Amino acid sequence: MQLTRLTAGTVLLLALTAGGGHSARRPAAPLRTLVVHGHRLALGLPPAAGDGDEGGAGDSRRERLARWIADRHRAAPGYDWHAIEAANLQAALARVAAMNLAISEGKAAAAKPVWHERGPVNMTGATALVALAPDNRTLLVATSQGGIFSGTPGGRSWKGMTDSLNGYVHGFLVSPKPETWVAAVTSYNDSRVYVSRNRGATWSASKGLPPLLGVFEMIQEGLDKRTIYLTAFAQDGFSPIVARSRDGGLSFSVVWTGVGLDQPGIWTSRIAAGPLYLLSHGQLLISTDHGSSFTPVGQIDGPPLDFAVLRGSEAGAPTLYAAVGSQFMADSLYASDDGGVHWEKRFTLTGTNYYAFDDLYAGSLSASIRDPQLVLFGNVDGFRSTDGGRTFDRINVWGEYYGSPSDKLHADINGIQFLLYNGREVALLSTDGGTYLSSDGGASVQNITQLGLPSGQFYSTWSSFSNPDLFLAGSQDQGLQLSVPAHGRAGAALSNVQLISGDYAGLTAAAHDLANVFALYPTSTAAAGFVALIDGNDGSLVSAPLPPFTQVGFFATSAADPDDPETVYIAADHIWKVQHQQGDDFTQSELPQSFLAGDNDLVSALAIAPSDHAVWYATTNRGRLWYSRDHGATWTESDTTRAQAPTGSNSALAVAPDDPFTCYAGGSGYGNPPLWVTHDGGVTWTGLDRGLPSTTVWALAFDGLAGKSLYAATEAGPYVLDASSTWRSLLGGGAPVGRYLSVEGIPSAKLVRFGTWSRGIWDYVVPRR
């Protein structure tokens, strides 16, 4: 989530400059020792907790990530890429459903793609919220990117229920008779509310809501669970609203409209009928007619307040808690023991020990149903109070997770919920590393999704050709991972070891033997990212700060030097040669060409021709295409993009294995082709998008086999270019519907490996020719 770190930047900068050189050895501080691949590894602290901005100022890391992703969806004027991808999603679901039907009827068995899910099965990505199914036994876990999984605490297997929600879940509720699921999803400043009557198999938009800029939260009445309330910010008029549904989320009506830039808080009993409480600009209102009218109750005194998270304990009168502040950030916790008539400031939420709420989900504050003095809140860490919010104890420091992931909270608390489960009250804490259950009010926690809930978000993989079950993977939230090959069934889902925490992308190497693999850690407004050099055979790594770019996005881009396994080229506004010398020493030198333009252009993909290492290609996040014939010393922009400024963005390059003058470029295809090809070394390019929907191509790779087929990882799923130069979808055979971010060919096993953004790593089995 979006967090402000007040001390983590110091940790990162000290780690990067340790030893007086250009780099620092990682892990910086061993937390535990594991034996992996026959080697004893000391696993270490990540450079900084979670994904917040280390310096406590400027945009959070999640905001920079959102901008980086949105920038890769750059669209031509008049094209709404959100709407286009929503249509792509429905088309993909329909395609898979039709294929499954045909196969079940014995009509298309030969057409079914063969996929293997590779995991990891021992690490969960970010989760958002939990709902209790109508059987009062099954938990439904909503991940931060929309996949919903079903299971029970203590189980080692969670069933994926839906892949058809793409975005951060800001609300997820289930109502019975008939069973109805409703989810509020935000994707790049576009918020929508969806409803399903078939347990997530298909979704449709809830009716009656205006266009929304953001959904703050959804809550549910305790006795009539088909009564649902949500708070949101409407596009029309830029006003906060409260909307109500009486049919489980199928339709809503706006019952209250606020004034100004305000995030109001709402709360109603989780075990009884109403009333509905609303806190706006410090004033508490109450409604006894399901939001049709409100009456003032009390006022929180203080400076102007435009942010509120309201929670209550039914065991009081009720006892109400309010995290309030201004500029959409809570800095103080107030409490009322008389149902909101009088308020007392109990706790200051800002400071080096507690940080600020800073755009966390409203769900990161919760009070006990049965104990009015028990209240939990979370940001980087989780905190617990047993005296009505007057004092708080940290549940655990985020770094402890790496030594004991089964009973220590992962960094970044996205949602906290108290509910009655099997006759007892439990607390559920959803984090950027899975969901935890506590039976003692947060005094201790158990990771209930650690095993069997493969919801990882992966940017990149790099695999060993000699042992395809051995690979490195760069993830969001769950760090740089190394697989643990297992004996037994080929293609089985694997466990991974997290070598170092954080977010990693751009895995690249001169050879597919894992001896020298480079990975990139993202930049922030407070500190540069870094490049790590990993030996995947024993898990050791060293790192160096990124070069001093004038301008760089969330991730830089990279390409390994094919002639030197310890050299990598890293690009943003310029290309830099970064060479590992020995130990912790790296050298960095800048190539002359500047790619910086007036519209914030940056290199977004870089490729070196496998059959002629003098031929290089570069493309930018503004869609420009460049080529070099002298190892990157001088560059020329293609005639195609010089003649007419492109309206898209590019994210991927792939040079034909045996022809240095044939290269493919992929990117955003909204009003322009998502795929381009050159056969003259980059001078001219033509669209090659037959069979591809309007989508974003994130990555391209050849399978490396005799046919050298080209594969694409796209926003709309996995694709292959067939012999007739037509793109063909590979969805089906169990492969998840959704965003695919990475792809690499593994010819030794006749596989193509994809990294997805919410369902882990998957292998496509190349058909025999």
Coordinates of N, CA and C in Angstrom, one line a residue, residues 169-258:
V169 N -8.4 -4.4 -4.8 CA -9.7 -4.5 -4.2 C -9.8 -3.6 -3.0
H170 N -10.7 -2.7 -3.0 CA -11.0 -1.8 -1.9 C -12.3 -2.2 -1.2
G171 N -12.9 -3.2 -1.6 CA -14.1 -3.7 -0.9 C -14.4 -5.1 -1.5
F172 N -14.8 -6.0 -0.6 CA -15.2 -7.4 -1.0 C -16.2 -7.9 0.0
L173 N -17.4 -8.2 -0.4 CA -18.4 -8.7 0.6 C -19.2 -9.8 -0.1
V174 N -19.8 -10.6 0.8 CA -20.6 -11.8 0.3 C -21.9 -11.7 1.1
S175 N -23.1 -11.8 0.4 CA -24.4 -11.9 1.0 C -25.1 -13.2 0.6
P176 N -25.9 -13.8 1.5 CA -26.6 -15.1 1.2 C -28.0 -14.9 0.6
K177 N -28.5 -16.0 0.1 CA -29.9 -16.1 -0.3 C -30.4 -15.1 -1.2
P178 N -30.1 -15.1 -2.5 CA -29.1 -16.0 -3.1 C -27.7 -15.4 -2.9
E179 N -26.8 -16.3 -2.9 CA -25.4 -15.9 -2.7 C -24.9 -14.9 -3.7
T180 N -24.5 -13.8 -3.3 CA -24.0 -12.7 -4.2 C -22.7 -12.1 -3.7
W181 N -21.8 -12.0 -4.6 CA -20.5 -11.4 -4.3 C -20.4 -10.0 -4.9
V182 N -19.8 -9.1 -4.2 CA -19.7 -7.7 -4.7 C -18.3 -7.3 -4.4
A183 N -17.6 -6.7 -5.4 CA -16.2 -6.2 -5.2 C -16.0 -4.8 -5.8
A184 N -15.3 -4.0 -5.0 CA -15.0 -2.7 -5.5 C -13.5 -2.7 -5.9
V185 N -13.2 -2.4 -7.1 CA -11.9 -2.6 -7.7 C -11.4 -1.2 -8.3
T186 N -10.1 -0.9 -7.9 CA -9.5 0.3 -8.5 C -8.3 0.0 -9.3
S187 N -8.3 0.5 -10.5 CA -7.2 0.2 -11.4 C -6.8 1.5 -12.1
Y188 N -5.6 2.1 -11.6 CA -5.1 3.3 -12.2 C -6.1 4.5 -12.2
N189 N -6.6 4.8 -11.1 CA -7.5 6.0 -10.9 C -8.9 5.7 -11.6
D190 N -9.2 4.5 -11.9 CA -10.5 4.1 -12.4 C -11.1 3.1 -11.5
S191 N -12.2 3.4 -10.8 CA -12.8 2.6 -9.8 C -14.2 2.1 -10.3
R192 N -14.4 0.8 -10.1 CA -15.7 0.2 -10.6 C -16.1 -0.8 -9.5
V193 N -17.4 -1.0 -9.5 CA -18.0 -2.0 -8.5 C -18.6 -3.1 -9.4
Y194 N -18.3 -4.4 -9.1 CA -18.7 -5.5 -9.8 C -19.5 -6.5 -8.9
V195 N -20.4 -7.2 -9.5 CA -21.2 -8.2 -8.8 C -21.3 -9.5 -9.5
S196 N -21.3 -10.6 -8.7 CA -21.3 -11.9 -9.3 C -22.4 -12.7 -8.6
R197 N -23.2 -13.5 -9.4 CA -24.2 -14.4 -8.8 C -23.7 -15.9 -8.9
N198 N -22.5 -16.1 -9.5 CA -22.1 -17.5 -9.6 C -20.7 -17.7 -9.1
R199 N -20.5 -17.1 -7.9 CA -19.2 -17.3 -7.1 C -18.0 -16.9 -7.9
G200 N -18.1 -15.8 -8.6 CA -16.9 -15.3 -9.3 C -16.6 -15.8 -10.6
A201 N -17.5 -16.7 -11.2 CA -17.2 -17.2 -12.5 C -17.4 -16.1 -13.5
T202 N -18.4 -15.2 -13.4 CA -18.6 -14.1 -14.2 C -19.0 -12.9 -13.3
W203 N -18.7 -11.7 -13.8 CA -19.0 -10.5 -13.1 C -19.6 -9.5 -14.0
S204 N -20.5 -8.7 -13.5 CA -21.1 -7.6 -14.2 C -21.1 -6.3 -13.3
A205 N -21.2 -5.2 -14.0 CA -21.1 -3.9 -13.2 C -22.4 -3.7 -12.4
S206 N -22.2 -3.3 -11.2 CA -23.4 -3.0 -10.3 C -24.1 -1.8 -11.0
K207 N -25.4 -1.8 -10.8 CA -26.2 -0.7 -11.5 C -26.4 0.5 -10.5
G208 N -26.6 1.6 -11.1 CA -27.0 2.8 -10.3 C -25.9 3.7 -9.8
L209 N -24.7 3.3 -10.0 CA -23.6 4.1 -9.5 C -23.1 5.1 -10.5
P210 N -22.7 6.3 -10.2 CA -22.1 7.2 -11.1 C -20.7 6.8 -11.4
P211 N -20.0 7.4 -12.4 CA -18.6 7.1 -12.6 C -17.8 7.5 -11.4
L212 N -16.9 6.7 -11.0 CA -16.2 6.9 -9.7 C -14.7 7.1 -10.0
L213 N -14.1 8.0 -9.2 CA -12.7 8.2 -9.2 C -12.0 7.2 -8.3
G214 N -12.7 6.9 -7.2 CA -12.1 6.0 -6.2 C -13.1 5.5 -5.2
V215 N -13.1 4.2 -4.9 CA -13.9 3.7 -3.8 C -13.1 3.6 -2.5
F216 N -13.6 4.2 -1.5 CA -12.8 4.2 -0.2 C -13.0 2.9 0.5
E217 N -14.3 2.5 0.7 CA -14.5 1.2 1.4 C -16.0 0.8 1.2
M218 N -16.3 -0.5 1.5 CA -17.6 -1.0 1.5 C -17.8 -1.7 2.9
I219 N -19.0 -1.6 3.4 CA -19.4 -2.3 4.7 C -20.7 -2.9 4.5
Q220 N -21.1 -3.8 5.5 CA -22.3 -4.6 5.3 C -23.0 -4.6 6.7
E221 N -24.3 -4.5 6.6 CA -25.1 -4.5 7.8 C -25.1 -5.9 8.5
G222 N -25.1 -6.0 9.8 CA -24.9 -7.2 10.5 C -26.0 -8.2 10.4
L223 N -27.2 -7.8 10.4 CA -28.4 -8.8 10.3 C -28.8 -9.0 8.9
D224 N -29.0 -7.9 8.2 CA -29.4 -8.0 6.8 C -28.2 -7.8 5.9
K225 N -27.5 -8.8 5.6 CA -26.2 -8.7 4.9 C -26.4 -8.3 3.4
R226 N -27.6 -8.2 3.0 CA -27.8 -7.7 1.6 C -27.9 -6.2 1.6
T227 N -27.8 -5.6 2.7 CA -27.7 -4.1 2.8 C -26.2 -3.8 2.9
I228 N -25.8 -3.1 1.9 CA -24.3 -2.7 1.7 C -24.2 -1.2 1.5
Y229 N -23.2 -0.6 2.1 CA -22.9 0.8 2.0 C -21.5 0.9 1.4
L230 N -21.3 1.9 0.6 CA -19.9 2.2 0.1 C -19.7 3.7 0.2
T231 N -18.5 4.1 0.4 CA -18.1 5.5 0.3 C -17.1 5.6 -0.9
A232 N -17.2 6.7 -1.7 CA -16.5 6.8 -2.9 C -16.4 8.3 -3.3
F233 N -15.6 8.5 -4.3 CA -15.4 9.9 -4.8 C -15.9 9.9 -6.2
A234 N -17.0 10.6 -6.5 CA -17.6 10.6 -7.8 C -16.9 11.5 -8.8
Q235 N -16.8 11.1 -10.0 CA -16.2 11.9 -11.1 C -16.9 13.2 -11.3
D236 N -18.3 13.0 -11.4 CA -19.1 14.2 -11.7 C -19.2 15.1 -10.4
G237 N -18.7 16.2 -10.5 CA -18.7 17.2 -9.4 C -17.6 17.0 -8.4
F238 N -16.8 15.9 -8.5 CA -15.7 15.6 -7.6 C -16.1 15.7 -6.2
S239 N -17.2 14.9 -5.9 CA -17.7 15.0 -4.5 C -17.7 13.6 -3.9
P240 N -17.5 13.6 -2.6 CA -17.6 12.3 -1.8 C -19.1 11.9 -1.8
I241 N -19.3 10.6 -1.8 CA -20.7 10.1 -1.8 C -20.8 8.9 -0.9
V242 N -22.0 8.6 -0.4 CA -22.3 7.3 0.2 C -23.4 6.7 -0.6
A243 N -23.2 5.5 -1.0 CA -24.2 4.8 -1.8 C -24.7 3.5 -1.0
R244 N -25.9 3.1 -1.3 CA -26.5 2.0 -0.6 C -27.1 1.0 -1.5
S245 N -26.9 -0.3 -1.2 CA -27.5 -1.4 -1.9 C -28.4 -2.2 -1.0
R246 N -29.6 -2.6 -1.4 CA -30.4 -3.4 -0.6 C -30.6 -4.8 -1.2
D247 N -29.8 -5.1 -2.3 CA -29.9 -6.4 -3.0 C -28.5 -7.1 -3.1
G248 N -27.7 -6.8 -2.1 CA -26.4 -7.5 -2.1 C -25.4 -7.0 -3.1
G249 N -25.6 -5.8 -3.6 CA -24.6 -5.2 -4.5 C -25.0 -5.2 -6.0
L250 N -26.2 -5.8 -6.3 CA -26.7 -5.8 -7.7 C -26.9 -4.3 -8.2
S251 N -27.5 -3.5 -7.3 CA -27.7 -2.1 -7.7 C -27.5 -1.2 -6.4
F252 N -27.1 0.0 -6.7 CA -26.9 1.0 -5.7 C -27.6 2.3 -6.0
S253 N -27.9 3.0 -4.9 CA -28.4 4.4 -5.1 C -27.6 5.3 -4.2
V254 N -27.3 6.5 -4.6 CA -26.6 7.5 -3.8 C -27.5 8.1 -2.8
V255 N -27.1 8.0 -1.5 CA -28.0 8.5 -0.4 C -27.5 9.7 0.3
W256 N -26.2 10.0 0.0 CA -25.6 11.2 0.6 C -24.5 11.7 -0.2
T257 N -24.4 13.0 -0.4 CA -23.3 13.6 -1.1 C -22.7 14.7 -0.3
G258 N -21.4 14.6 -0.1 CA -20.6 15.5 0.7 C -20.2 16.8 0.0

